[in-house]
Amino acid sequence: MAQSVRGVVSVKRGEPVEVRTIVIPDPGPGEAVVKVQACGVCHTDLHYKQGGINDEFPFLLGHEAAGVVESVGAGVTEVAPGDFVILNWRAVCGQCRACLRGRPWYCFATHNAEQKMTLEDGTELSPALGIGAFAEKTLVAAGQCTKVDTAVSPSVAGLLGCGVMAGIGAAINTGGVTRGDSVAVIGCGGVGAASIMGARLAGARKIIAVDIDQRKLDKAIELGATHAVNGKERDAVEAIRELTEGNGADVVIEAVGRPETYDQAFHARDLAGTVVLVGVPTPDMKLELPLLEVFGRGGSLKSSWYGDCLPSRDFPMLVDLHLQGRLPLDAFVSETISLEDIEAAFDRMHQGDVLRSVVIL
Ligand code: APR
Ligand code: ZN
Ligand code: ZN
């Protein structure tokens, strides 16, 4: 039987979000209904609400979530009712060319739940990133659920479903940071801060945090950065070079998503260094690169898609490292709030006051 729960909906472009009654169908084949326990507030939710992603309003927002599987549809083998899970954006198929080449994060046939959640009047909802977890319950594809150790707090677990995974993955999966590396992270919001933590986990020797907001730099040092550079006061490229004996960093991670900062990242890399773009650019952004420098300095320019993660491999691993005290993810939870507080939390995020607000259900 379909059930009604409360959820946060962005009804119209740019308008404040509303707590509405939403209708969740019983899970069909390959689907699961998850009782959401915690869901982080991410920039992408704000972008949906502002109409920056697409126009398929109304959106059911929220996508950095963890919870307990309530029921599953026919043929579901991945998870069972009662499992504690972290949700991911899209289930991978396991069979396409990308999956078979061992790069499932580029899967060509990812999917979400087929059925739609609706408003009470039957209007279909578009779930943010195929999740829609600012709600007491949500409907997803079973492959979007990854079972993890129940000892982790739901608020921390949920963060691994998006921004924190993107940041850690940019360092360890895409950037391949390894013991002894020098790493520079440009932009130390939620994503960049997670890259710093990933670099530390991987044994980086120097971790240079760059931001234009001193509060973010203070936090970065707390999380394990060894040096902080305020881009408002200093030229970031010069500072990174100076801190690396004039060489530049082995891995430079751009976590802002702007051409200027990607350009800085490009020039701040060491000979044969790696540049990772994890900040999401807008369609109009362009970058001009001096080809001779690409050639002469070598190395690689990469982008990191969702931290190039494989949820079934990475979520349980990061949860275990956290439980062992090697990944202090609690630092990302700036405040816990309720569904009613989300609109105000967007403002605080926009002002840069918080790393993450987490809705607890
Ligand atoms: N130089 C250095 N840092 C900058 C600059 C700049 N020119 N401009 C902005 N920043 C910093 C901001 O001060 C902020 O701390 O970049 C950080 C961006 O962080 P958030 O706004 O918190 O965003 P976050 O959630 O970390 O995401 C960063 O990754 O996933 C993408 O869409 C996301 O593009 C965004 C990026
Ligand atoms: Zn997100
Ligand atoms: Zn695939």
mmCIF file of C-alpha atoms and ligand atoms in Angstrom:
data_model
loop_
_atom_site.group_PDB
_atom_site.id
_atom_site.type_symbol
_atom_site.label_atom_id
_atom_site.label_comp_id
_atom_site.label_asym_id
_atom_site.label_seq_id
_atom_site.Cartn_x
_atom_site.Cartn_y
_atom_site.Cartn_z
ATOM 1 C CA MET A 1 0.000 0.000 0.000
ATOM 2 C CA ALA A 2 1.270 3.439 -0.904
ATOM 3 C CA GLN A 3 2.038 5.545 2.148
ATOM 4 C CA SER A 4 2.106 9.261 2.936
ATOM 5 C CA VAL A 5 5.064 10.924 4.663
ATOM 6 C CA ARG A 6 6.460 14.439 5.073
ATOM 7 C CA GLY A 7 9.074 15.706 2.631
ATOM 8 C CA VAL A 8 10.710 18.967 1.577
ATOM 9 C CA VAL A 9 9.643 20.032 -1.888
ATOM 10 C CA SER A 10 10.854 22.807 -4.149
ATOM 11 C CA VAL A 11 7.580 23.578 -5.897
ATOM 12 C CA LYS A 12 8.591 26.545 -8.035
ATOM 13 C CA ARG A 13 11.903 27.875 -9.289
ATOM 14 C CA GLY A 14 13.532 30.204 -6.762
ATOM 15 C CA GLU A 15 10.679 30.017 -4.232
ATOM 16 C CA PRO A 16 11.263 28.937 -0.613
ATOM 17 C CA VAL A 17 10.967 25.178 -0.130
ATOM 18 C CA GLU A 18 7.861 23.708 1.524
ATOM 19 C CA VAL A 19 7.273 20.757 3.826
ATOM 20 C CA ARG A 20 4.575 18.777 2.008
ATOM 21 C CA THR A 21 2.850 15.428 2.246
ATOM 22 C CA ILE A 22 4.343 13.083 -0.329
ATOM 23 C CA VAL A 23 3.085 9.715 -1.450
ATOM 24 C CA ILE A 24 5.510 6.784 -1.663
ATOM 25 C CA PRO A 25 4.461 3.750 -3.692
ATOM 26 C CA ASP A 26 5.300 0.227 -2.584
ATOM 27 C CA PRO A 27 8.668 -0.790 -4.007
ATOM 28 C CA GLY A 28 8.400 -2.390 -7.441
ATOM 29 C CA PRO A 29 10.872 -4.899 -8.907
ATOM 30 C CA GLY A 30 14.436 -3.853 -8.090
ATOM 31 C CA GLU A 31 13.314 -1.025 -5.803
ATOM 32 C CA ALA A 32 13.498 -0.315 -2.075
ATOM 33 C CA VAL A 33 11.740 2.042 0.336
ATOM 34 C CA VAL A 34 14.172 3.503 2.845
ATOM 35 C CA LYS A 35 13.304 5.106 6.169
ATOM 36 C CA VAL A 36 15.613 8.117 6.121
ATOM 37 C CA GLN A 37 17.503 8.818 9.355
ATOM 38 C CA ALA A 38 19.787 11.672 8.305
ATOM 39 C CA CYS A 39 20.356 13.787 5.198
ATOM 40 C CA GLY A 40 22.970 16.513 4.662
ATOM 41 C CA VAL A 41 22.182 19.843 2.998
ATOM 42 C CA CYS A 42 24.347 20.153 -0.146
ATOM 43 C CA HIS A 43 24.861 22.935 -2.711
ATOM 44 C CA THR A 44 23.274 20.758 -5.349
ATOM 45 C CA ASP A 45 19.944 20.931 -3.470
ATOM 46 C CA LEU A 46 20.192 24.699 -3.564
ATOM 47 C CA HIS A 47 20.991 24.567 -7.300
ATOM 48 C CA TYR A 48 17.869 22.441 -7.923
ATOM 49 C CA LYS A 49 15.721 24.950 -6.056
ATOM 50 C CA GLN A 50 17.228 27.880 -7.962
ATOM 51 C CA GLY A 51 16.554 26.150 -11.267
ATOM 52 C CA GLY A 52 20.264 25.713 -11.960
ATOM 53 C CA ILE A 53 20.026 22.023 -12.845
ATOM 54 C CA ASN A 54 16.860 21.548 -14.844
ATOM 55 C CA ASP A 55 13.246 22.625 -14.924
ATOM 56 C CA GLU A 56 11.578 19.427 -13.822
ATOM 57 C CA PHE A 57 9.808 20.984 -10.846
ATOM 58 C CA PRO A 58 8.542 20.033 -8.324
ATOM 59 C CA PHE A 59 11.699 18.542 -6.825
ATOM 60 C CA LEU A 60 11.853 16.393 -3.737
ATOM 61 C CA LEU A 61 15.184 17.647 -2.385
ATOM 62 C CA GLY A 62 17.907 15.925 -0.355
ATOM 63 C CA HIS A 63 20.486 13.382 -1.466
ATOM 64 C CA GLU A 64 23.229 12.899 1.167
ATOM 65 C CA ALA A 65 21.438 10.318 3.167
ATOM 66 C CA ALA A 66 21.551 7.233 5.317
ATOM 67 C CA GLY A 67 18.703 5.192 6.713
ATOM 68 C CA VAL A 68 17.151 1.791 7.196
ATOM 69 C CA VAL A 69 15.598 -0.283 4.432
ATOM 70 C CA GLU A 70 11.891 -0.674 5.198
ATOM 71 C CA SER A 71 10.741 -2.862 2.326
ATOM 72 C CA VAL A 72 12.062 -4.199 -0.978
ATOM 73 C CA GLY A 73 10.396 -5.156 -4.246
ATOM 74 C CA ALA A 74 10.584 -8.366 -6.265
ATOM 75 C CA GLY A 75 13.994 -9.692 -7.194
ATOM 76 C CA VAL A 76 15.994 -7.492 -4.824
ATOM 77 C CA THR A 77 19.098 -9.247 -3.580
ATOM 78 C CA GLU A 78 21.377 -6.279 -2.713
ATOM 79 C CA VAL A 79 19.654 -5.370 0.554
ATOM 80 C CA ALA A 80 16.922 -6.592 2.880
ATOM 81 C CA PRO A 81 14.483 -4.876 5.264
ATOM 82 C CA GLY A 82 16.294 -3.730 8.401
ATOM 83 C CA ASP A 83 19.647 -3.094 6.671
ATOM 84 C CA PHE A 84 21.363 0.203 7.532
ATOM 85 C CA VAL A 85 22.403 1.818 4.252
ATOM 86 C CA ILE A 86 24.009 4.848 2.635
ATOM 87 C CA LEU A 87 22.297 6.015 -0.551
ATOM 88 C CA ASN A 88 24.154 6.767 -3.781
ATOM 89 C CA TRP A 89 23.006 8.799 -6.786
ATOM 90 C CA ARG A 90 22.643 5.982 -9.282
ATOM 91 C CA ALA A 91 22.811 2.211 -9.311
ATOM 92 C CA VAL A 92 25.443 0.933 -11.745
ATOM 93 C CA CYS A 93 24.550 -1.821 -14.218
ATOM 94 C CA GLY A 94 27.643 -4.014 -13.926
ATOM 95 C CA GLN A 95 27.402 -5.009 -17.581
ATOM 96 C CA CYS A 96 28.072 -2.038 -19.834
ATOM 97 C CA ARG A 97 31.426 -1.246 -21.451
ATOM 98 C CA ALA A 98 32.491 1.107 -18.626
ATOM 99 C CA CYS A 99 31.491 -1.377 -15.914
ATOM 100 C CA LEU A 100 33.256 -4.246 -17.675
ATOM 101 C CA ARG A 101 36.402 -2.138 -18.066
ATOM 102 C CA GLY A 102 36.454 -1.677 -14.297
ATOM 103 C CA ARG A 103 35.295 1.936 -14.369
ATOM 104 C CA PRO A 104 31.750 1.581 -13.075
ATOM 105 C CA TRP A 105 31.662 5.229 -11.991
ATOM 106 C CA TYR A 106 31.317 5.986 -15.702
ATOM 107 C CA CYS A 107 28.560 3.348 -16.127
ATOM 108 C CA PHE A 108 26.482 4.104 -19.249
ATOM 109 C CA ALA A 109 23.335 2.500 -17.860
ATOM 110 C CA THR A 110 22.963 3.785 -14.308
ATOM 111 C CA HIS A 111 19.433 3.855 -12.984
ATOM 112 C CA ASN A 112 17.155 5.102 -10.219
ATOM 113 C CA ALA A 113 13.726 3.876 -9.112
ATOM 114 C CA GLU A 114 11.294 3.495 -12.026
ATOM 115 C CA GLN A 115 8.156 4.425 -10.128
ATOM 116 C CA LYS A 116 7.521 8.013 -9.135
ATOM 117 C CA MET A 117 6.845 9.506 -5.745
ATOM 118 C CA THR A 118 4.071 12.115 -5.946
ATOM 119 C CA LEU A 119 2.342 14.946 -4.145
ATOM 120 C CA GLU A 120 -1.097 14.146 -2.713
ATOM 121 C CA ASP A 121 -2.802 15.360 -5.892
ATOM 122 C CA GLY A 122 -0.788 12.902 -7.992
ATOM 123 C CA THR A 123 1.783 15.402 -9.324
ATOM 124 C CA GLU A 124 4.992 13.469 -9.974
ATOM 125 C CA LEU A 125 8.082 14.543 -8.036
ATOM 126 C CA SER A 126 11.630 14.679 -9.388
ATOM 127 C CA PRO A 127 13.901 13.346 -6.656
ATOM 128 C CA ALA A 128 17.177 15.292 -6.335
ATOM 129 C CA LEU A 129 19.982 13.185 -7.835
ATOM 130 C CA GLY A 130 17.520 10.291 -8.003
ATOM 131 C CA ILE A 131 17.261 10.148 -4.206
ATOM 132 C CA GLY A 132 14.938 12.756 -2.623
ATOM 133 C CA ALA A 133 15.805 12.174 1.020
ATOM 134 C CA PHE A 134 14.632 15.325 2.797
ATOM 135 C CA ALA A 135 11.702 13.082 3.638
ATOM 136 C CA GLU A 136 10.751 10.566 6.278
ATOM 137 C CA LYS A 137 10.946 7.841 3.651
ATOM 138 C CA THR A 138 12.059 7.637 0.033
ATOM 139 C CA LEU A 139 11.884 5.239 -2.902
ATOM 140 C CA VAL A 140 15.151 4.289 -4.650
ATOM 141 C CA ALA A 141 16.618 1.560 -6.834
ATOM 142 C CA ALA A 142 17.940 -1.191 -4.564
ATOM 143 C CA GLY A 143 21.371 -0.761 -6.157
ATOM 144 C CA GLN A 144 21.463 2.771 -4.731
ATOM 145 C CA CYS A 145 21.670 1.276 -1.237
ATOM 146 C CA THR A 146 24.994 0.223 0.276
ATOM 147 C CA LYS A 147 24.949 -1.616 3.572
ATOM 148 C CA VAL A 148 27.447 -0.323 6.152
ATOM 149 C CA ASP A 149 28.351 -0.964 9.808
ATOM 150 C CA THR A 150 25.488 0.128 12.066
ATOM 151 C CA ALA A 151 27.917 1.564 14.632
ATOM 152 C CA VAL A 152 28.384 4.758 12.585
ATOM 153 C CA SER A 153 26.059 7.695 13.284
ATOM 154 C CA PRO A 154 23.508 8.247 10.490
ATOM 155 C CA SER A 155 24.527 11.895 10.120
ATOM 156 C CA VAL A 156 28.141 10.988 9.355
ATOM 157 C CA ALA A 157 27.136 8.057 7.164
ATOM 158 C CA GLY A 158 24.833 10.216 5.066
ATOM 159 C CA LEU A 159 27.605 12.684 4.250
ATOM 160 C CA LEU A 160 29.571 9.894 2.612
ATOM 161 C CA GLY A 161 26.787 9.670 0.022
ATOM 162 C CA CYS A 162 27.840 12.888 -1.746
ATOM 163 C CA GLY A 163 30.171 15.782 -0.896
ATOM 164 C CA VAL A 164 32.526 13.996 1.465
ATOM 165 C CA MET A 165 32.867 11.041 -0.904
ATOM 166 C CA ALA A 166 33.488 13.425 -3.810
ATOM 167 C CA GLY A 167 36.279 15.144 -1.871
ATOM 168 C CA ILE A 168 37.967 12.091 -0.409
ATOM 169 C CA GLY A 169 37.641 10.279 -3.738
ATOM 170 C CA ALA A 170 39.178 13.209 -5.637
ATOM 171 C CA ALA A 171 42.303 12.765 -3.505
ATOM 172 C CA ILE A 172 42.597 9.003 -3.206
ATOM 173 C CA ASN A 173 40.766 7.625 -6.263
ATOM 174 C CA THR A 174 41.304 10.278 -8.943
ATOM 175 C CA GLY A 175 44.425 12.050 -7.709
ATOM 176 C CA GLY A 176 46.057 8.849 -6.507
ATOM 177 C CA VAL A 177 47.641 10.700 -3.577
ATOM 178 C CA THR A 178 50.198 8.479 -1.981
ATOM 179 C CA ARG A 179 52.591 8.438 0.975
ATOM 180 C CA GLY A 180 54.965 11.394 0.924
ATOM 181 C CA ASP A 181 53.134 13.445 -1.706
ATOM 182 C CA SER A 182 52.679 17.174 -1.538
ATOM 183 C CA VAL A 183 49.054 18.083 -2.143
ATOM 184 C CA ALA A 184 47.399 21.461 -2.637
ATOM 185 C CA VAL A 185 43.642 21.852 -2.278
ATOM 186 C CA ILE A 186 42.115 24.994 -3.779
ATOM 187 C CA GLY A 187 38.735 25.717 -2.194
ATOM 188 C CA CYS A 188 38.149 24.284 1.275
ATOM 189 C CA GLY A 189 34.363 24.034 1.540
ATOM 190 C CA GLY A 190 32.784 20.670 2.272
ATOM 191 C CA VAL A 191 34.336 19.018 -0.778
ATOM 192 C CA GLY A 192 37.831 20.512 -0.462
ATOM 193 C CA ALA A 193 37.918 19.837 3.283
ATOM 194 C CA ALA A 194 37.136 16.195 2.527
ATOM 195 C CA SER A 195 39.985 16.136 -0.017
ATOM 196 C CA ILE A 196 42.294 17.336 2.746
ATOM 197 C CA MET A 197 41.141 14.479 4.923
ATOM 198 C CA GLY A 198 41.631 12.051 2.050
ATOM 199 C CA ALA A 199 45.154 13.342 1.420
ATOM 200 C CA ARG A 200 45.984 12.933 5.081
ATOM 201 C CA LEU A 201 44.586 9.402 5.089
ATOM 202 C CA ALA A 202 46.767 8.571 2.078
ATOM 203 C CA GLY A 203 49.908 9.738 3.905
ATOM 204 C CA ALA A 204 50.587 13.050 2.158
ATOM 205 C CA ARG A 205 53.578 14.865 3.571
ATOM 206 C CA LYS A 206 52.410 18.391 2.844
ATOM 207 C CA ILE A 207 48.800 19.450 2.496
ATOM 208 C CA ILE A 208 48.400 23.062 1.423
ATOM 209 C CA ALA A 209 44.914 24.498 1.875
ATOM 210 C CA VAL A 210 43.943 27.500 -0.281
ATOM 211 C CA ASP A 211 40.760 29.502 0.252
ATOM 212 C CA ILE A 212 39.635 33.129 0.344
ATOM 213 C CA ASP A 213 37.618 32.652 3.543
ATOM 214 C CA GLN A 214 39.757 32.566 6.689
ATOM 215 C CA ARG A 215 37.144 30.479 8.541
ATOM 216 C CA LYS A 216 37.571 27.700 5.975
ATOM 217 C CA LEU A 217 41.342 27.839 6.334
ATOM 218 C CA ASP A 218 41.152 27.533 10.123
ATOM 219 C CA LYS A 219 38.925 24.487 9.701
ATOM 220 C CA ALA A 220 41.297 23.049 7.076
ATOM 221 C CA ILE A 221 44.199 23.189 9.523
ATOM 222 C CA GLU A 222 42.023 21.496 12.133
ATOM 223 C CA LEU A 223 41.294 18.703 9.636
ATOM 224 C CA GLY A 224 44.935 18.038 8.799
ATOM 225 C CA ALA A 225 46.191 20.657 6.347
ATOM 226 C CA THR A 226 49.823 21.468 7.111
ATOM 227 C CA HIS A 227 49.759 24.940 5.529
ATOM 228 C CA ALA A 228 47.068 27.504 4.806
ATOM 229 C CA VAL A 229 47.139 30.126 2.066
ATOM 230 C CA ASN A 230 44.619 32.950 1.932
ATOM 231 C CA GLY A 231 44.081 33.598 -1.781
ATOM 232 C CA LYS A 232 42.859 37.100 -0.972
ATOM 233 C CA GLU A 233 46.178 38.039 0.571
ATOM 234 C CA ARG A 234 48.604 36.078 -1.568
ATOM 235 C CA ASP A 235 49.028 34.729 -5.061
ATOM 236 C CA ALA A 236 47.990 31.095 -4.618
ATOM 237 C CA VAL A 237 50.373 29.709 -7.258
ATOM 238 C CA GLU A 238 53.375 31.549 -5.846
ATOM 239 C CA ALA A 239 52.519 30.456 -2.322
ATOM 240 C CA ILE A 240 52.135 26.788 -3.307
ATOM 241 C CA ARG A 241 55.452 26.875 -5.156
ATOM 242 C CA GLU A 242 57.193 28.532 -2.257
ATOM 243 C CA LEU A 243 55.902 25.887 0.131
ATOM 244 C CA THR A 244 57.172 23.098 -2.135
ATOM 245 C CA GLU A 245 60.778 24.247 -2.637
ATOM 246 C CA GLY A 246 59.758 26.015 -5.809
ATOM 247 C CA ASN A 247 58.493 22.828 -7.454
ATOM 248 C CA GLY A 248 54.723 22.870 -7.150
ATOM 249 C CA ALA A 249 52.549 20.144 -5.651
ATOM 250 C CA ASP A 250 52.451 16.506 -6.770
ATOM 251 C CA VAL A 251 48.662 16.640 -6.746
ATOM 252 C CA VAL A 252 46.562 19.812 -6.966
ATOM 253 C CA ILE A 253 42.842 19.486 -6.322
ATOM 254 C CA GLU A 254 40.470 22.195 -7.529
ATOM 255 C CA ALA A 255 37.315 22.173 -5.391
ATOM 256 C CA VAL A 256 35.729 25.467 -6.387
ATOM 257 C CA GLY A 257 34.608 24.895 -9.973
ATOM 258 C CA ARG A 258 35.851 28.096 -11.620
ATOM 259 C CA PRO A 259 38.247 28.662 -14.554
ATOM 260 C CA GLU A 260 40.493 30.999 -12.493
ATOM 261 C CA THR A 261 41.051 28.422 -9.809
ATOM 262 C CA TYR A 262 41.518 25.603 -12.307
ATOM 263 C CA ASP A 263 44.108 27.792 -13.998
ATOM 264 C CA GLN A 264 45.848 28.233 -10.641
ATOM 265 C CA ALA A 265 45.752 24.480 -10.101
ATOM 266 C CA PHE A 266 47.333 23.941 -13.526
ATOM 267 C CA HIS A 267 50.215 26.290 -12.776
ATOM 268 C CA ALA A 268 50.753 25.039 -9.232
ATOM 269 C CA ARG A 269 51.513 21.452 -10.238
ATOM 270 C CA ASP A 270 54.985 19.961 -10.040
ATOM 271 C CA LEU A 271 56.727 18.454 -13.049
ATOM 272 C CA ALA A 272 54.565 15.422 -13.934
ATOM 273 C CA GLY A 273 52.048 16.524 -11.318
ATOM 274 C CA THR A 274 48.356 15.686 -11.368
ATOM 275 C CA VAL A 275 45.573 18.280 -11.472
ATOM 276 C CA VAL A 276 42.130 17.142 -10.367
ATOM 277 C CA LEU A 277 38.965 19.092 -11.106
ATOM 278 C CA VAL A 278 36.247 18.148 -8.596
ATOM 279 C CA GLY A 279 34.463 21.523 -8.424
ATOM 280 C CA VAL A 280 31.582 21.478 -10.893
ATOM 281 C CA PRO A 281 31.837 24.141 -13.632
ATOM 282 C CA THR A 282 28.834 25.750 -15.361
ATOM 283 C CA PRO A 283 28.232 25.125 -19.096
ATOM 284 C CA ASP A 284 29.557 28.538 -20.170
ATOM 285 C CA MET A 285 32.975 28.179 -18.497
ATOM 286 C CA LYS A 286 36.047 27.844 -20.686
ATOM 287 C CA LEU A 287 39.714 27.382 -19.975
ATOM 288 C CA GLU A 288 42.703 28.406 -22.064
ATOM 289 C CA LEU A 289 45.894 26.435 -21.484
ATOM 290 C CA PRO A 290 49.400 27.124 -22.769
ATOM 291 C CA LEU A 291 50.037 23.890 -24.703
ATOM 292 C CA LEU A 292 53.783 24.174 -24.382
ATOM 293 C CA GLU A 293 53.398 24.077 -20.624
ATOM 294 C CA VAL A 294 51.099 21.081 -20.812
ATOM 295 C CA PHE A 295 53.784 19.408 -22.879
ATOM 296 C CA GLY A 296 56.809 20.685 -21.006
ATOM 297 C CA ARG A 297 55.643 20.062 -17.457
ATOM 298 C CA GLY A 298 53.807 16.852 -18.326
ATOM 299 C CA GLY A 299 51.593 15.225 -15.766
ATOM 300 C CA SER A 300 47.870 14.908 -16.114
ATOM 301 C CA LEU A 301 44.706 16.963 -15.988
ATOM 302 C CA LYS A 302 41.802 14.951 -14.645
ATOM 303 C CA SER A 303 38.246 15.442 -13.565
ATOM 304 C CA SER A 304 36.738 13.543 -10.685
ATOM 305 C CA TRP A 305 33.197 12.313 -11.093
ATOM 306 C CA TYR A 306 31.532 11.662 -7.694
ATOM 307 C CA GLY A 307 35.030 11.045 -6.379
ATOM 308 C CA ASP A 308 35.329 8.260 -8.984
ATOM 309 C CA CYS A 309 33.812 6.143 -6.275
ATOM 310 C CA LEU A 310 32.396 2.672 -6.312
ATOM 311 C CA PRO A 311 29.865 2.880 -3.476
ATOM 312 C CA SER A 312 29.914 -0.838 -2.703
ATOM 313 C CA ARG A 313 33.694 -0.668 -2.274
ATOM 314 C CA ASP A 314 34.204 2.815 -0.834
ATOM 315 C CA PHE A 315 31.272 3.467 1.536
ATOM 316 C CA PRO A 316 31.897 0.490 3.863
ATOM 317 C CA MET A 317 35.653 1.134 3.748
ATOM 318 C CA LEU A 318 35.325 4.808 4.740
ATOM 319 C CA VAL A 319 32.815 3.952 7.470
ATOM 320 C CA ASP A 320 35.266 1.418 8.905
ATOM 321 C CA LEU A 321 38.150 3.901 8.800
ATOM 322 C CA HIS A 322 35.927 6.440 10.539
ATOM 323 C CA LEU A 323 34.950 3.946 13.254
ATOM 324 C CA GLN A 324 38.626 3.189 13.816
ATOM 325 C CA GLY A 325 39.275 6.897 14.413
ATOM 326 C CA ARG A 326 41.314 7.353 11.233
ATOM 327 C CA LEU A 327 38.799 9.570 9.444
ATOM 328 C CA PRO A 328 37.275 12.128 11.834
ATOM 329 C CA LEU A 329 34.144 12.793 9.797
ATOM 330 C CA ASP A 330 32.204 14.265 12.743
ATOM 331 C CA ALA A 331 34.020 17.512 11.970
ATOM 332 C CA PHE A 332 31.798 17.949 8.897
ATOM 333 C CA VAL A 333 28.551 18.027 10.857
ATOM 334 C CA SER A 334 28.274 21.719 11.764
ATOM 335 C CA GLU A 335 24.692 21.446 13.039
ATOM 336 C CA THR A 336 21.739 19.082 13.104
ATOM 337 C CA ILE A 337 18.352 20.443 12.082
ATOM 338 C CA SER A 338 14.797 19.360 11.251
ATOM 339 C CA LEU A 339 12.925 19.345 7.927
ATOM 340 C CA GLU A 340 11.381 22.733 8.780
ATOM 341 C CA ASP A 341 14.813 24.382 9.095
ATOM 342 C CA ILE A 342 16.098 23.629 5.589
ATOM 343 C CA GLU A 343 15.332 26.999 4.019
ATOM 344 C CA ALA A 344 17.349 28.760 6.768
ATOM 345 C CA ALA A 345 20.120 26.175 6.391
ATOM 346 C CA PHE A 346 20.427 27.096 2.687
ATOM 347 C CA ASP A 347 21.138 30.686 3.760
ATOM 348 C CA ARG A 348 23.803 29.622 6.245
ATOM 349 C CA MET A 349 25.409 27.437 3.587
ATOM 350 C CA HIS A 350 25.308 30.271 1.096
ATOM 351 C CA GLN A 351 26.998 32.586 3.624
ATOM 352 C CA GLY A 352 29.712 29.985 4.180
ATOM 353 C CA ASP A 353 28.796 29.698 7.873
ATOM 354 C CA VAL A 354 28.631 25.902 7.914
ATOM 355 C CA LEU A 355 30.484 22.960 6.404
ATOM 356 C CA ARG A 356 27.329 20.834 6.539
ATOM 357 C CA SER A 357 23.905 21.141 8.139
ATOM 358 C CA VAL A 358 22.398 17.693 8.594
ATOM 359 C CA VAL A 359 18.665 17.019 8.810
ATOM 360 C CA ILE A 360 17.868 14.365 11.403
ATOM 361 C CA LEU A 361 14.614 12.432 10.985
HETATM 362 N N1 APR B 1 40.139 30.766 -4.406
HETATM 363 C C1 APR B 1 40.087 29.890 -3.388
HETATM 364 N N2 APR B 1 38.951 29.470 -2.806
HETATM 365 C C2 APR B 1 37.797 29.959 -3.274
HETATM 366 C C3 APR B 1 37.748 30.884 -4.349
HETATM 367 C C4 APR B 1 38.991 31.290 -4.918
HETATM 368 N N3 APR B 1 39.048 32.145 -5.928
HETATM 369 N N4 APR B 1 36.458 31.174 -4.582
HETATM 370 C C5 APR B 1 35.724 30.481 -3.690
HETATM 371 N N5 APR B 1 36.519 29.760 -2.891
HETATM 372 C C6 APR B 1 36.162 28.855 -1.795
HETATM 373 C C7 APR B 1 35.013 29.343 -0.954
HETATM 374 O O1 APR B 1 35.420 30.285 0.019
HETATM 375 C C8 APR B 1 34.529 28.040 -0.320
HETATM 376 O O2 APR B 1 35.167 27.763 0.907
HETATM 377 O O3 APR B 1 35.725 27.629 -2.332
HETATM 378 C C9 APR B 1 34.936 26.989 -1.347
HETATM 379 C C10 APR B 1 33.758 26.321 -2.042
HETATM 380 O O4 APR B 1 33.157 25.576 -1.091
HETATM 381 P P1 APR B 1 31.599 25.418 -0.905
HETATM 382 O O5 APR B 1 30.913 26.647 -1.429
HETATM 383 O O6 APR B 1 31.334 24.982 0.475
HETATM 384 O O7 APR B 1 31.252 24.243 -1.929
HETATM 385 P P2 APR B 1 31.489 22.678 -1.785
HETATM 386 O O8 APR B 1 30.267 22.038 -1.251
HETATM 387 O O9 APR B 1 32.775 22.397 -1.108
HETATM 388 O O10 APR B 1 31.622 22.299 -3.321
HETATM 389 C C11 APR B 1 32.689 22.803 -4.090
HETATM 390 O O11 APR B 1 32.462 21.090 -5.706
HETATM 391 O O12 APR B 1 30.856 19.487 -5.868
HETATM 392 C C12 APR B 1 31.268 20.707 -6.311
HETATM 393 O O13 APR B 1 29.238 21.829 -6.947
HETATM 394 C C13 APR B 1 30.277 21.802 -6.014
HETATM 395 O O14 APR B 1 31.402 23.261 -7.465
HETATM 396 C C14 APR B 1 31.178 22.973 -6.109
HETATM 397 C C15 APR B 1 32.474 22.479 -5.517
HETATM 398 ZN ZN ZN B 2 25.504 16.689 -2.861
HETATM 399 ZN ZN ZN B 3 27.358 -0.108 -16.345
#
